[in-house]
mmCIF file of C-alpha atoms and ligand atoms in Angstrom:
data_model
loop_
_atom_site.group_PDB
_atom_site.id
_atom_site.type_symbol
_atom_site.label_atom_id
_atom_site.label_comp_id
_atom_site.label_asym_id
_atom_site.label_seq_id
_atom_site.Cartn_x
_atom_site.Cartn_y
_atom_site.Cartn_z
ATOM 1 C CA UNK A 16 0.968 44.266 -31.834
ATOM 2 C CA UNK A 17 2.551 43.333 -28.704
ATOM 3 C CA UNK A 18 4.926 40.222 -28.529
ATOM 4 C CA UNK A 19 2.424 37.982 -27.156
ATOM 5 C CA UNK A 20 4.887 35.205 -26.235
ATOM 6 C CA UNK A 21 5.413 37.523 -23.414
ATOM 7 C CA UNK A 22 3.078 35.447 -21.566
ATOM 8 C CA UNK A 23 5.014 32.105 -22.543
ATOM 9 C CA UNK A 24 7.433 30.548 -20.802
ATOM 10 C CA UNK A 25 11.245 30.245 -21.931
ATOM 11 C CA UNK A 26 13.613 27.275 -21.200
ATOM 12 C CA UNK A 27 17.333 27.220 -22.585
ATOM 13 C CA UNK A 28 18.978 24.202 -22.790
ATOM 14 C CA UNK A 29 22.603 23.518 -23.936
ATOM 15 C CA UNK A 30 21.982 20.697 -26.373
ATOM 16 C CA UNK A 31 19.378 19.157 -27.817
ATOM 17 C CA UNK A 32 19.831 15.622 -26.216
ATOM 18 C CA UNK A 33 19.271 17.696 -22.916
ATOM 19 C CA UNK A 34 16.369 19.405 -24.645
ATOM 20 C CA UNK A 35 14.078 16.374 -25.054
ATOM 21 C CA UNK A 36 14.794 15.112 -22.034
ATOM 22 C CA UNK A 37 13.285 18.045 -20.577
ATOM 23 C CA UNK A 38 10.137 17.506 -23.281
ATOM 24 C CA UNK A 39 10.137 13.785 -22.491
ATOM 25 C CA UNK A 40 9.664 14.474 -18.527
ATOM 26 C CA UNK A 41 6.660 17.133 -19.266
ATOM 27 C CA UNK A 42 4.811 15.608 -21.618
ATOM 28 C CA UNK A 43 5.093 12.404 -18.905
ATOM 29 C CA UNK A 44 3.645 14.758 -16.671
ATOM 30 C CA UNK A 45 1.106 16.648 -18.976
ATOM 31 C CA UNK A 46 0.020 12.852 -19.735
ATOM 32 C CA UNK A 47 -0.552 12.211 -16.303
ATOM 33 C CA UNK A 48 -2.119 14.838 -15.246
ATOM 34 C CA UNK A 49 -4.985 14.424 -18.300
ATOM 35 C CA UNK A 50 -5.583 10.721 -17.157
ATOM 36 C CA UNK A 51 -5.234 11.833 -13.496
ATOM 37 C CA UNK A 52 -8.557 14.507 -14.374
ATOM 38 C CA UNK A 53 -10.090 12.407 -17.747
ATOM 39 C CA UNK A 54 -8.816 9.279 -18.055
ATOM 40 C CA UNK A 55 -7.438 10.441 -21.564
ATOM 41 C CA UNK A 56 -4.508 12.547 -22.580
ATOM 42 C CA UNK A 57 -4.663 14.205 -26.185
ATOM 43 C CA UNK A 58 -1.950 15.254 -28.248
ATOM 44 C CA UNK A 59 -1.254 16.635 -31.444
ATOM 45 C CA UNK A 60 2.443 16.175 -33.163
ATOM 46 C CA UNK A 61 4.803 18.603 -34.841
ATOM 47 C CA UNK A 62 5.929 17.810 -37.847
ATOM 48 C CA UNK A 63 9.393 19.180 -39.473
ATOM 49 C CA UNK A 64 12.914 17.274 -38.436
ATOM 50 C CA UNK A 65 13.371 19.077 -34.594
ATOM 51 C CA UNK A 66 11.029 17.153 -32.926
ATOM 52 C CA UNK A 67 12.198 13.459 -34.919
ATOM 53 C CA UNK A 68 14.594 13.114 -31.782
ATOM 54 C CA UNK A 69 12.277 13.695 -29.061
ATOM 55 C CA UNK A 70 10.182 11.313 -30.669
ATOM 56 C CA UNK A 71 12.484 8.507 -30.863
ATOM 57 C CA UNK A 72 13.317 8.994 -27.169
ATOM 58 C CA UNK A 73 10.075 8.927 -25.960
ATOM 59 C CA UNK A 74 9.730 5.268 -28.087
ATOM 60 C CA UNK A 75 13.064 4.398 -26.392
ATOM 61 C CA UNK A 76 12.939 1.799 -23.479
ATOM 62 C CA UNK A 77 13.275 4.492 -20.771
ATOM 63 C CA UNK A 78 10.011 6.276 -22.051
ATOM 64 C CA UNK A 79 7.825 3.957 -23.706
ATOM 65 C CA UNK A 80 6.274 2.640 -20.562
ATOM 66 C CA UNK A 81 5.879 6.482 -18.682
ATOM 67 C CA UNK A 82 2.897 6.845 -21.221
ATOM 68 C CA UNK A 83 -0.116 4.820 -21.413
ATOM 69 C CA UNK A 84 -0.590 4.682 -25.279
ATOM 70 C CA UNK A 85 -4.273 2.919 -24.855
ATOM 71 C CA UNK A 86 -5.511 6.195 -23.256
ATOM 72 C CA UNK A 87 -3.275 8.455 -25.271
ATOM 73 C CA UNK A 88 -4.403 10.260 -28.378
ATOM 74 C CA UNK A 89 -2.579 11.504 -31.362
ATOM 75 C CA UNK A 90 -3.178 14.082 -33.665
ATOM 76 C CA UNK A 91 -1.042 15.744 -35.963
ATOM 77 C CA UNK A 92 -0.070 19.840 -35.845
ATOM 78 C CA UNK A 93 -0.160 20.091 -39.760
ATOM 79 C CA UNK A 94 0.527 17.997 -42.583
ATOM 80 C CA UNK A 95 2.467 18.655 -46.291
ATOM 81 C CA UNK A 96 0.113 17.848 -49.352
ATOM 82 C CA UNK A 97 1.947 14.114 -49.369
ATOM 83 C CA UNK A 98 0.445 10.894 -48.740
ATOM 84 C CA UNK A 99 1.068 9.005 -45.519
ATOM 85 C CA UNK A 100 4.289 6.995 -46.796
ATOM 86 C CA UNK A 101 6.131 9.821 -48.602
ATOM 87 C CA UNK A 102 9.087 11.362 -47.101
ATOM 88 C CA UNK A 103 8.248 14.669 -46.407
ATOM 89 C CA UNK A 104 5.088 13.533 -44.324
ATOM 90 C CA UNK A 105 4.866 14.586 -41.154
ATOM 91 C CA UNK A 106 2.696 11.231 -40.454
ATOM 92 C CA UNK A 107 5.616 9.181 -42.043
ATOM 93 C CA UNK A 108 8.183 10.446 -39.598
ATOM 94 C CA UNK A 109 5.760 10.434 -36.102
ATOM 95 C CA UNK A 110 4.688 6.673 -37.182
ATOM 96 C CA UNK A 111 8.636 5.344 -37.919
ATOM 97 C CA UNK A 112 10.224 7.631 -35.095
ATOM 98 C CA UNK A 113 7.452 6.971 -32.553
ATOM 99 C CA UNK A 114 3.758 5.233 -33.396
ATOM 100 C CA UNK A 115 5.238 2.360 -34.812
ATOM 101 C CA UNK A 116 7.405 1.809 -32.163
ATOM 102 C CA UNK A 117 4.934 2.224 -29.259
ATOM 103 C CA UNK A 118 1.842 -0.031 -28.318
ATOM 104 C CA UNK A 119 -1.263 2.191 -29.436
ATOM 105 C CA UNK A 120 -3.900 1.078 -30.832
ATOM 106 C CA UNK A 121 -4.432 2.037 -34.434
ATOM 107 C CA UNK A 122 -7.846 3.782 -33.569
ATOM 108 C CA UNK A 123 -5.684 6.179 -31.267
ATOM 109 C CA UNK A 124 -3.882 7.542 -33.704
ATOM 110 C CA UNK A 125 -6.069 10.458 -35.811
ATOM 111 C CA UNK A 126 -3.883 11.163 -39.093
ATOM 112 C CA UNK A 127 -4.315 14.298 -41.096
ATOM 113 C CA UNK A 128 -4.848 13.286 -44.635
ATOM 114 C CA UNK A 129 -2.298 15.298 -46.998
ATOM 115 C CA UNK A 130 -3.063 13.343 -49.853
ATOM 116 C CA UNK A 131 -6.865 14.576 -50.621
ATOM 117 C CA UNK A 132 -8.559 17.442 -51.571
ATOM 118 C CA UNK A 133 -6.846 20.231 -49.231
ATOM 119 C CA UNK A 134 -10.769 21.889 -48.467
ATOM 120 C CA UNK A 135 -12.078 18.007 -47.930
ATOM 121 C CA UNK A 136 -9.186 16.879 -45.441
ATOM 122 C CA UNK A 137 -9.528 20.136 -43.361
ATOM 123 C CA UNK A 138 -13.318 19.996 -42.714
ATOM 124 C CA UNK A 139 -12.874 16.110 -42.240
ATOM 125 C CA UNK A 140 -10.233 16.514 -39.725
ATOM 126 C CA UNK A 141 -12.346 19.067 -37.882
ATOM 127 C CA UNK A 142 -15.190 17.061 -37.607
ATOM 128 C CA UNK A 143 -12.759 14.461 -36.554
ATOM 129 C CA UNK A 144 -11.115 16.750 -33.788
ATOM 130 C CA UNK A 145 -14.893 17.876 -32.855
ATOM 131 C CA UNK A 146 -16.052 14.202 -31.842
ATOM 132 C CA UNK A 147 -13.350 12.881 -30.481
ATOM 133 C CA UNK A 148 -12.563 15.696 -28.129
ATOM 134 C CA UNK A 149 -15.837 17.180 -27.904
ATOM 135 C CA UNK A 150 -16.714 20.507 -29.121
ATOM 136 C CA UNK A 151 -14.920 22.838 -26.800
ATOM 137 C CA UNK A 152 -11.901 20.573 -28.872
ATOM 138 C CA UNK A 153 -8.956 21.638 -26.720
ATOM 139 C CA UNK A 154 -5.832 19.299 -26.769
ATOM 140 C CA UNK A 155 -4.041 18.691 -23.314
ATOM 141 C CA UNK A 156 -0.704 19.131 -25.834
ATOM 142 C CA UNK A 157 0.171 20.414 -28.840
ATOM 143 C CA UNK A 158 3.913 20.211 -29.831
ATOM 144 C CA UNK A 159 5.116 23.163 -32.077
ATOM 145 C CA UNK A 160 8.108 24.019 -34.015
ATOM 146 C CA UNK A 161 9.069 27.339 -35.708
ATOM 147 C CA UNK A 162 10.580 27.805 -39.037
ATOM 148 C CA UNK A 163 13.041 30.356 -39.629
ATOM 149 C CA UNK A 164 11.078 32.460 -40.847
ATOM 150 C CA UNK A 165 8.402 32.416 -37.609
ATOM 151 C CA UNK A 166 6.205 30.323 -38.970
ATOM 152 C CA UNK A 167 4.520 27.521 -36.658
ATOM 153 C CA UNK A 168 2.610 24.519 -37.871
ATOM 154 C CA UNK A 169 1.642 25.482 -41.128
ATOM 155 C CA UNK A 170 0.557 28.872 -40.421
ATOM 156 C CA UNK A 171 3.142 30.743 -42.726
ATOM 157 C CA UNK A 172 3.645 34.513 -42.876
ATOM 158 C CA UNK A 173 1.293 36.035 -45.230
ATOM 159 C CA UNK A 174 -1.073 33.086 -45.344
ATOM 160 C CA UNK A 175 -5.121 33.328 -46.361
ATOM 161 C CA UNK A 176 -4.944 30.612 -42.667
ATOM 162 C CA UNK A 177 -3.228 32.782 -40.696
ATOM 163 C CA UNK A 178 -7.082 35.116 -41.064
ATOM 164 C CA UNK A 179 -9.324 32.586 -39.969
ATOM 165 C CA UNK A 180 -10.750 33.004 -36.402
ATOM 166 C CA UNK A 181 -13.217 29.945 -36.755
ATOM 167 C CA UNK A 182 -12.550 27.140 -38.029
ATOM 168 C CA UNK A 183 -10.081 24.876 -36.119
ATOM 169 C CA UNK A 184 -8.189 23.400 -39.145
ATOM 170 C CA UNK A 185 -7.438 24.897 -42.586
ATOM 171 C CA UNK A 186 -5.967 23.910 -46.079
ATOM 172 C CA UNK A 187 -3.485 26.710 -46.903
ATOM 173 C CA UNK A 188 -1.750 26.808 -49.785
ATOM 174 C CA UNK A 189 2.073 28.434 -49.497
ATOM 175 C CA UNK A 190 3.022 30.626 -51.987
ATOM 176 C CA UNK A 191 6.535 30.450 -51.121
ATOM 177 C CA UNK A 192 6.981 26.749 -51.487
ATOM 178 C CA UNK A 193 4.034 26.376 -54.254
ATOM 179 C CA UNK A 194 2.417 23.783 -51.973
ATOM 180 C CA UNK A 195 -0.615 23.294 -49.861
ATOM 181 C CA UNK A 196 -0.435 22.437 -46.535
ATOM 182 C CA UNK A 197 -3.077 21.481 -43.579
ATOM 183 C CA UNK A 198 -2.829 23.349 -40.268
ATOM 184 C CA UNK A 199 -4.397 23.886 -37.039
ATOM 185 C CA UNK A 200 -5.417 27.414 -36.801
ATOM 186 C CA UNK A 201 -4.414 29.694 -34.207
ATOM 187 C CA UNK A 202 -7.718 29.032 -32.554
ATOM 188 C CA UNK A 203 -7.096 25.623 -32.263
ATOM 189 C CA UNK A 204 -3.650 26.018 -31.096
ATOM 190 C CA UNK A 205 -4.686 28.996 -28.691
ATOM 191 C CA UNK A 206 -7.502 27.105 -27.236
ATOM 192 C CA UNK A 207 -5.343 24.260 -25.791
ATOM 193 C CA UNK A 208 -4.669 23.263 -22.063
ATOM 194 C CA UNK A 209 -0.702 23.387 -22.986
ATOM 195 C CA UNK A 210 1.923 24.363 -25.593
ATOM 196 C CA UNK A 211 5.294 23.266 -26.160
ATOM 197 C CA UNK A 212 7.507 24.739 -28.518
ATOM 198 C CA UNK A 213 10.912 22.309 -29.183
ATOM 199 C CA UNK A 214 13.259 25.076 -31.547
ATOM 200 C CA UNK A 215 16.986 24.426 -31.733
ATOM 201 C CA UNK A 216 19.613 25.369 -33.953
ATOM 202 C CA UNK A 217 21.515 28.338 -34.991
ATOM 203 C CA UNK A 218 19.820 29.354 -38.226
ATOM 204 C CA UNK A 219 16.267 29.789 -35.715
ATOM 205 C CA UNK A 220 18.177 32.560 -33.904
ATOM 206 C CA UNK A 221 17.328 34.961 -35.547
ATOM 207 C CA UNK A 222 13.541 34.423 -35.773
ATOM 208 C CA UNK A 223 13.780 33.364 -31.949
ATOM 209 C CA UNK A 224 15.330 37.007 -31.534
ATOM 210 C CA UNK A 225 12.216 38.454 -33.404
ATOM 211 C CA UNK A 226 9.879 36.422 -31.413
ATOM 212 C CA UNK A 227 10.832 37.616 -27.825
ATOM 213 C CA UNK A 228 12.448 40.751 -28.645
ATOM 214 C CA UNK A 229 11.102 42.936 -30.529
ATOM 215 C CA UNK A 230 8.356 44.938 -29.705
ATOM 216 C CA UNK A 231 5.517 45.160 -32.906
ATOM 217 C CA UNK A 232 5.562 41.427 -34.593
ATOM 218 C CA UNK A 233 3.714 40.040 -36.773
ATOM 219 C CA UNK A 234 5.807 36.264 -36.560
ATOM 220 C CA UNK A 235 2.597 33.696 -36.690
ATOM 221 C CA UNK A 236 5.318 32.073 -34.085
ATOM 222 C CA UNK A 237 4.468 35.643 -31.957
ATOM 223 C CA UNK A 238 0.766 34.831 -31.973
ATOM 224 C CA UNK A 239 0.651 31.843 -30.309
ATOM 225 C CA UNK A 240 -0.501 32.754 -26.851
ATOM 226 C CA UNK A 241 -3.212 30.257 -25.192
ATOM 227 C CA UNK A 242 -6.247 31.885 -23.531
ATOM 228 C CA UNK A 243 -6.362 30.346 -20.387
ATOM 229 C CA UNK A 244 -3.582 27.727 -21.162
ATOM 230 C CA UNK A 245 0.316 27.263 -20.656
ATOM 231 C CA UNK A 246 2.690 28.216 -23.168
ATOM 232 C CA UNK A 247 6.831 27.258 -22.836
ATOM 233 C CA UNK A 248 9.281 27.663 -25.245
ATOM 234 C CA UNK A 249 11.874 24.536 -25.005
ATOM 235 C CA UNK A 250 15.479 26.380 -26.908
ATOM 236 C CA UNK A 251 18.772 24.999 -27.325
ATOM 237 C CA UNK A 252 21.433 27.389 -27.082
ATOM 238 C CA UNK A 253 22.002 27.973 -30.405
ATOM 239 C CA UNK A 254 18.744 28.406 -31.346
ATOM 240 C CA UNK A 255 18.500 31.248 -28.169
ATOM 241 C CA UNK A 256 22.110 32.498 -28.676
ATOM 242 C CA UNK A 257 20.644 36.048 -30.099
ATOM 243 C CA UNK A 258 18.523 36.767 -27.148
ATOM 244 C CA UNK A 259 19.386 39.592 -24.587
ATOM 245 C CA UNK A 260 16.512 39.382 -21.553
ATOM 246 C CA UNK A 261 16.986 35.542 -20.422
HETATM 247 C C1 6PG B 329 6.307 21.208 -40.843
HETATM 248 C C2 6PG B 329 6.219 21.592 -39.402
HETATM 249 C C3 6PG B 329 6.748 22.967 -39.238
HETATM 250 C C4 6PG B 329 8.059 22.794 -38.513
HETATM 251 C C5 6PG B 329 8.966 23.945 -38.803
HETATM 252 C C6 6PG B 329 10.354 23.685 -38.212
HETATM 253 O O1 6PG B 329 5.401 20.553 -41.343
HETATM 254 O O2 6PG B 329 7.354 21.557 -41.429
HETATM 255 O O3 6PG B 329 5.115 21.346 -38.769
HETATM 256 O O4 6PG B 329 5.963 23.878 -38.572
HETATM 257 O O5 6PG B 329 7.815 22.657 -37.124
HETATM 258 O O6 6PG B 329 9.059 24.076 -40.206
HETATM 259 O O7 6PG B 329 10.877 22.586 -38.909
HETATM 260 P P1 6PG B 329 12.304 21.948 -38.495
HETATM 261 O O8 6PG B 329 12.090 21.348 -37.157
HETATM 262 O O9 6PG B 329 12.544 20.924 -39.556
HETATM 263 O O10 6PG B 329 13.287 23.080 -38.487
#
């Protein structure tokens, strides 16, 4: 299969500070642009330790007032089987980096419960997704990271979620790290209005090489590729030291 982040966009940074400064500024403008056309902007969070940065600098004084929290929306990308005060929640670090530190109201923020049934939290936060952002349930943003070994939210390699075409979240338990996890599918993912993928770090190279490289992939990283929506890649240069075309 075709690299299909051939139709994303790729921006190299040369640190990460520099990085989410860039992410800071577009998802200012992504924001705007939502409440500019719906009077709402709707985003969902990635989890992992990357984006922990951006987060605190968009809770910083220079950023906190560029978004309008009361119209702003949070969701979450995925979520570890953890409950919402453990530390490897991806809840627990968006609410002390960011939510916690920014004036929206509790009702704005949509968590992803990781410490229920995996089956029960998935069709909840579906439903959830569904009414709050109406049925054609596409998110003006949704932040990504990328593991090293390509995988994105919680969609691992050789995962029963990477399969489903319908739904628009799934439980998926990970072999590999004998856990379940909750995701957005790829339908969810490659049904929204804009993508941002925030990947630094030398040990991504590699994966980041795979990704844009190589010609037959099968990276769930590779598969992200919006319908009618824009896709950018945000890499430090570590993280984009392997590649040969940019
Ligand atoms: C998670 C994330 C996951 C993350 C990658 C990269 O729950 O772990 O959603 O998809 O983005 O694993 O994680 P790092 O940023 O920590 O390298």
């Amino acid at each position: 299969m075709k690299a299909s982040t051939k139709t994303c966009e790729v921006k190299i940074f040369p640190d990460v500070e520099t990085l989410n400064r860039h992410a800071a500024a577009l998802i200012v403008e992504i924001a705007a642009q939502a409440l500019r056309a719906k009077d709402e902007f709707s985003v969902a969070l990635a989890g992992g330790s990357t984006p922990e940065s951006l987060y605190n600098l968009l809770a910083s004084v220079e950023f906190k007032n560029k978004l309008d929290w009361s119209k702003t929306l949070v969701f979450f990308g995925d979520e570890r089987g953890a409950a919402p005060g453990a530390a490897e929640s991806n809840y627990r670090m968006a609410n002390d980096a960011l939510l916690a530190r920014v004036p929206i109201p509790p009702e704005n923020v949509f968590r992803l419960r990781g410490e229920i049934e995996p089956e029960k939290s998935a069709a909840e936060y579906e439903a959830i997704i569904k009414k709050t952002l109406g049925d054609d349930a596409r998110f003006d943003l949704i932040l990504l990271g990328m593991g090293d070994d390509g995988h994105t939210a919680s969609l691992f390699p050789h995962t029963e979620a990477l399969r489903e075409t319908e739904k628009l979240v799934a439980a998926n338990y990970v072999e590999k790290l004998n856990t379940n996890r909750l995701t957005l599918t790829f339908r969810a993912i490659n049904q929204a209005k804009n993508v941002l993928f925030l990947v630094a770090g030398a040990k991504k190279a590699v994966a980041v090489k795979k990704v844009f490289d190589a010609e037959t992939i099968d990276l769930p990283a590779s598969l992200i590729k919006p319908e009618d929506g824009k896709c950018v890649w945000f890499l430090d240069k570590n993280a984009a030291n392997l590649l040969k075309r940019f």
